[in-house]
Coordinates of C-alpha atoms in Angstrom, one line a residue:
X277 CA -68.6 -59.0 47.6
X278 CA -67.6 -58.9 43.9
X279 CA -68.3 -60.3 40.5
X280 CA -67.8 -64.0 39.9
X281 CA -66.7 -63.1 36.4
X282 CA -63.4 -61.4 37.0
X283 CA -59.9 -62.2 35.8
X284 CA -56.9 -61.8 38.1
X285 CA -53.4 -60.6 37.2
X286 CA -51.2 -63.6 37.7
X287 CA -47.9 -61.9 37.3
X288 CA -45.5 -62.0 40.2
X289 CA -43.1 -59.5 38.6
X290 CA -41.3 -57.2 41.0
X291 CA -40.9 -53.5 40.5
X292 CA -37.8 -52.8 42.6
X293 CA -36.1 -49.7 41.4
X294 CA -39.0 -48.7 39.2
X295 CA -41.0 -45.5 39.5
X296 CA -44.8 -45.5 38.9
X297 CA -47.0 -42.4 38.6
X298 CA -50.7 -43.0 39.2
X299 CA -53.4 -40.3 38.8
X300 CA -56.5 -40.3 41.0
X301 CA -55.4 -43.0 43.4
X302 CA -56.5 -41.9 46.9
X303 CA -59.5 -44.2 46.5
X304 CA -61.0 -47.0 44.4
X305 CA -59.0 -49.0 41.8
X306 CA -56.3 -46.4 41.8
X307 CA -55.6 -46.9 45.4
X308 CA -55.6 -50.7 44.9
X309 CA -53.0 -50.3 42.1
X310 CA -50.9 -48.1 44.3
X311 CA -50.9 -50.8 47.0
X312 CA -50.0 -53.5 44.5
X313 CA -47.1 -51.6 43.1
X314 CA -45.9 -50.7 46.6
X315 CA -45.9 -54.4 47.5
X316 CA -43.9 -55.1 44.4
X317 CA -41.2 -52.7 45.5
X318 CA -42.0 -49.7 43.3
X319 CA -41.6 -46.1 44.2
X320 CA -45.2 -44.9 43.7
X321 CA -46.0 -41.3 43.1
X322 CA -49.7 -40.6 43.8
X323 CA -50.9 -37.7 41.7
X324 CA -54.1 -36.6 43.4
X325 CA -56.2 -33.5 43.6
X326 CA -56.3 -33.6 47.4
X327 CA -53.0 -34.0 49.2
X328 CA -54.9 -34.6 52.5
X329 CA -56.8 -37.5 51.1
X330 CA -53.7 -38.9 49.4
X331 CA -51.9 -38.7 52.7
X332 CA -54.8 -40.6 54.4
X333 CA -54.5 -43.3 51.7
X334 CA -50.8 -43.6 52.2
X335 CA -51.3 -44.1 55.9
X336 CA -54.0 -46.7 55.3
X337 CA -51.9 -48.6 52.7
X338 CA -48.9 -48.7 55.0
X339 CA -51.0 -50.1 57.8
X340 CA -52.4 -52.8 55.5
X341 CA -48.9 -53.7 54.4
X342 CA -47.0 -53.4 57.7
X343 CA -46.0 -57.1 57.7
X344 CA -45.1 -57.3 54.0
X345 CA -41.3 -57.5 53.3
X346 CA -39.4 -55.6 50.6
X347 CA -41.9 -52.8 50.1
X348 CA -41.3 -49.8 47.9
X349 CA -42.1 -46.2 48.8
X350 CA -45.2 -43.9 48.6
X351 CA -45.4 -40.2 48.1
X352 CA -48.1 -37.7 47.0
X353 CA -48.0 -34.8 44.6
X354 CA -50.8 -32.4 43.8
X355 CA -52.5 -32.8 40.5
X356 CA -55.9 -31.3 39.5
X357 CA -56.7 -32.5 36.1
X358 CA -59.5 -29.9 35.7
X359 CA -56.7 -27.2 35.6
X360 CA -54.1 -27.3 32.8
X361 CA -52.0 -24.9 35.0
X362 CA -52.0 -27.6 37.7
X363 CA -51.2 -30.3 35.2
X364 CA -48.2 -28.3 34.0
X365 CA -47.0 -27.5 37.6
X366 CA -47.2 -31.1 38.6
X367 CA -45.4 -32.3 35.5
X368 CA -42.7 -29.7 35.9
X369 CA -42.2 -30.8 39.5
X370 CA -41.8 -34.4 38.5
X371 CA -39.4 -33.5 35.6
X372 CA -37.2 -31.9 38.2
X373 CA -37.4 -34.5 40.9
X374 CA -37.4 -37.8 39.0
X375 CA -34.6 -39.4 36.9
X376 CA -37.1 -41.6 35.1
X377 CA -40.7 -42.8 35.0
X378 CA -41.3 -46.4 34.2
X379 CA -45.1 -46.6 34.6
X380 CA -47.6 -43.9 34.0
X381 CA -51.1 -45.1 34.9
X382 CA -53.7 -42.5 33.9
X383 CA -56.4 -43.7 36.2
X384 CA -58.4 -40.7 37.4
X385 CA -61.8 -40.0 35.9
X386 CA -65.2 -38.6 36.3
X387 CA -68.4 -40.2 35.0
X388 CA -71.8 -38.9 33.9
X389 CA -71.7 -35.6 35.8
X390 CA -74.0 -32.7 35.0
X391 CA -72.7 -30.0 32.6
X392 CA -69.7 -28.5 34.4
X393 CA -66.6 -26.9 32.9
X394 CA -63.0 -27.1 33.8
X395 CA -60.9 -24.1 34.8
X396 CA -60.0 -23.7 31.1
X397 CA -63.6 -23.9 29.9
X398 CA -63.6 -27.5 28.6
X399 CA -66.6 -29.8 29.2
X400 CA -65.7 -31.5 32.5
X401 CA -65.5 -35.1 31.4
X402 CA -63.6 -34.5 28.2
X403 CA -61.3 -32.1 30.0
X404 CA -60.6 -34.4 33.0
X405 CA -60.7 -37.8 31.4
X406 CA -58.8 -37.0 28.2
X407 CA -57.2 -33.5 27.9
X408 CA -55.7 -33.4 31.4
X409 CA -54.1 -36.8 31.0
X410 CA -53.1 -36.1 27.4
X411 CA -51.1 -33.0 28.5
X412 CA -49.7 -34.7 31.6
X413 CA -48.4 -37.7 29.5
X414 CA -46.8 -35.5 26.8
X415 CA -45.1 -33.3 29.4
X416 CA -43.7 -36.3 31.2
X417 CA -42.5 -38.0 28.0
X418 CA -38.8 -37.1 28.5
X419 CA -38.7 -39.0 31.8
X420 CA -40.7 -41.9 30.4
X421 CA -38.2 -42.1 27.5
X422 CA -35.4 -42.3 30.1
X423 CA -36.9 -45.5 31.6
X424 CA -35.0 -48.8 31.6
X425 CA -38.1 -50.8 32.3
X426 CA -38.2 -52.3 28.8
X427 CA -40.7 -51.2 27.9
X428 CA -41.9 -48.2 29.9
X429 CA -45.7 -48.4 30.0
X430 CA -48.3 -45.7 29.5
X431 CA -51.7 -47.1 30.6
X432 CA -54.9 -45.1 30.0
X433 CA -58.1 -46.3 31.8
X434 CA -60.9 -46.2 29.4
X435 CA -64.3 -47.9 29.5
X436 CA -66.6 -50.1 27.5
X437 CA -68.7 -46.9 27.3
X438 CA -66.4 -45.8 24.5
X439 CA -68.4 -48.0 22.1
X440 CA -71.3 -45.5 22.3
X441 CA -68.8 -42.5 22.0
X442 CA -68.7 -40.2 19.1
X443 CA -66.0 -37.5 18.5
X444 CA -67.9 -34.3 17.5
X445 CA -65.0 -32.2 16.5
X446 CA -67.4 -29.3 15.7
X447 CA -68.5 -29.2 19.3
X448 CA -66.4 -31.3 21.6
X449 CA -67.3 -29.2 24.6
X450 CA -71.1 -29.0 24.2
X451 CA -71.0 -25.3 23.7
X452 CA -74.0 -25.3 21.3
X453 CA -75.7 -28.8 21.3
X454 CA -77.8 -30.2 24.1
X455 CA -75.7 -31.8 26.8
X456 CA -75.7 -35.6 27.3
X457 CA -73.9 -36.8 30.4
X458 CA -73.6 -40.3 28.9
X459 CA -72.6 -39.0 25.5
X460 CA -69.9 -36.8 27.0
X461 CA -68.6 -39.7 29.0
X462 CA -68.5 -42.0 26.0
X463 CA -66.7 -39.3 24.0
X464 CA -64.0 -38.9 26.7
X465 CA -63.5 -42.7 26.9
X466 CA -63.2 -43.0 23.1
X467 CA -60.7 -40.2 23.3
X468 CA -58.6 -42.3 25.7
X469 CA -58.4 -45.1 23.2
X470 CA -57.7 -42.8 20.3
X471 CA -54.9 -41.2 22.2
X472 CA -53.4 -44.6 23.2
X473 CA -53.4 -45.9 19.6
X474 CA -52.2 -42.7 18.0
X475 CA -49.4 -42.2 20.5
X476 CA -48.2 -45.8 19.8
X477 CA -48.2 -45.0 16.1
X478 CA -46.2 -41.9 16.5
X479 CA -43.7 -43.6 18.8
X480 CA -43.2 -46.3 16.2
X481 CA -42.8 -43.7 13.5
X482 CA -40.1 -42.1 15.5
X483 CA -38.4 -45.5 16.0
X484 CA -39.0 -45.4 19.7
X485 CA -39.2 -49.0 20.9
X486 CA -38.9 -48.7 24.7
X487 CA -42.3 -47.1 25.4
X488 CA -45.6 -49.1 25.0
X489 CA -49.2 -47.9 25.4
X490 CA -52.2 -49.6 26.7
X491 CA -55.9 -48.9 27.4
X492 CA -58.5 -50.9 29.1
X493 CA -62.0 -51.4 30.5
X494 CA -61.8 -52.2 34.2
X495 CA -65.4 -53.4 34.5
X496 CA -68.3 -52.0 36.5
X497 CA -67.0 -51.4 40.0
X498 CA -68.2 -50.7 43.5
X499 CA -66.6 -47.3 43.8
X500 CA -67.5 -43.6 44.0
X501 CA -67.0 -43.1 40.2
X502 CA -70.8 -43.2 39.7
X503 CA -71.5 -40.6 42.4
X504 CA -73.0 -38.1 39.8
X505 CA -75.6 -40.5 38.4
X506 CA -78.3 -39.2 40.7
X507 CA -77.5 -35.7 39.6
X508 CA -77.7 -36.4 35.9
X509 CA -80.6 -39.0 35.7
X510 CA -84.0 -39.7 37.2
X511 CA -84.8 -42.4 39.6
X512 CA -86.0 -44.8 36.9
X513 CA -82.4 -44.9 35.5
X514 CA -80.3 -44.7 38.6
X515 CA -82.1 -47.2 40.8
X516 CA -81.9 -50.1 38.3
X517 CA -78.2 -49.3 37.6
X518 CA -77.4 -49.3 41.3
X519 CA -79.3 -52.6 41.8
X520 CA -77.3 -54.1 38.9
X521 CA -74.1 -52.8 40.4
X522 CA -74.9 -54.2 43.8
X523 CA -75.3 -57.7 42.4
X524 CA -72.8 -57.9 39.6
X525 CA -70.2 -55.1 40.0
X526 CA -66.6 -55.9 40.8
X527 CA -64.9 -55.1 44.1
X528 CA -62.1 -52.5 43.8
X529 CA -59.6 -55.3 44.1
X530 CA -61.1 -57.1 41.1
X531 CA -61.5 -53.8 39.2
X532 CA -57.8 -53.1 39.5
X533 CA -56.6 -56.3 38.0
X534 CA -56.6 -55.3 34.3
X535 CA -54.8 -52.1 35.1
X536 CA -52.2 -54.0 37.0
X537 CA -51.9 -56.6 34.2
X538 CA -51.1 -53.8 31.7
X539 CA -48.5 -52.3 34.0
X540 CA -46.6 -55.4 35.1
X541 CA -47.5 -58.6 33.2
X542 CA -44.6 -60.0 31.3
X543 CA -46.7 -61.0 28.2
X544 CA -48.0 -57.4 28.0
X545 CA -44.4 -56.2 27.5
X546 CA -44.6 -57.6 23.9
X547 CA -47.8 -55.7 23.1
X548 CA -48.7 -52.1 22.5
X549 CA -51.7 -49.9 21.4
X550 CA -54.1 -52.7 22.5
X551 CA -57.3 -52.4 24.5
X552 CA -57.8 -54.9 27.3
X553 CA -60.7 -56.5 29.3
X554 CA -60.2 -59.1 32.0
X555 CA -56.4 -59.0 31.7
X556 CA -56.4 -59.9 28.0
X557 CA -56.5 -58.0 24.7
X558 CA -60.1 -57.3 23.4
X559 CA -61.7 -55.5 20.5
X560 CA -62.5 -51.8 20.7
X561 CA -65.3 -50.1 18.7
X562 CA -65.0 -49.4 15.0
X563 CA -65.0 -45.7 15.7
X564 CA -61.7 -46.1 17.6
X565 CA -60.0 -47.5 14.5
X566 CA -60.9 -44.7 12.1
X567 CA -57.8 -42.6 11.0
X568 CA -59.9 -39.4 10.9
X569 CA -60.2 -39.6 14.6
X570 CA -56.5 -38.8 15.1
X571 CA -57.4 -35.1 15.4
X572 CA -58.0 -35.7 19.1
X573 CA -54.3 -36.4 19.5
X574 CA -53.0 -33.1 18.1
X575 CA -50.8 -30.5 19.7
X576 CA -50.7 -29.9 23.4
X577 CA -53.7 -27.8 24.6

């Protein structure tokens, strides 16, 4: 079952000889993107917190694709985005093992969890959804710049929830103000868009033309991303949301389509710094376009 209002990536582009790195892809839309790139012939590196779950996903994808010709390859590396030490270790391993990275799909995320903190003391959603991916991307940039994909693509999965996001630079980590699970999620998703657009601006300023950036809203999806809703909200909020999702939410196959479009579609190769819905450019919130928001894209944490 899935939404009747869902676009499909129509590109038949092959990814033979290309290397794609995807975060958080042992389940959900990340796993579906992994399968798609594998079918297109890519070498897919699955950066996941649990190597056991990643290995199970690899086995499952291979079974599903056993009769498909011209497949790529799959491998897993350990990446825990809640630990900047783990991010650095994973990036260092890839810098040593890979000649180039053609696609970086920053897919992993956490939504509306209670107030937790990362290993480094950041609010969990901001630390996982933005800071971990920000550092991972910047550390991998030498290999992304080495790509011959024309252009290499950095794709950050955001959400329409960014429209309610506000960057509180005085208290990004909810150290003093009252915690809002929805507010923290919106802030982290707004940060994804700010990072995407500011990175594109800096690449252009450096006259780097072979790397493009993209961000997107995948839609409301039947996945385990909303597993923390019951922990953060009462039954009067969670029950209606789950009923809505049951009727209108996308399947993981449908939810993966805009991510796939940004990574492979020929027409997207001519675009950068854009926000996408339903496999097409869309408008992001006015907050995402404010120059003062660039502080979120500062130096590596």
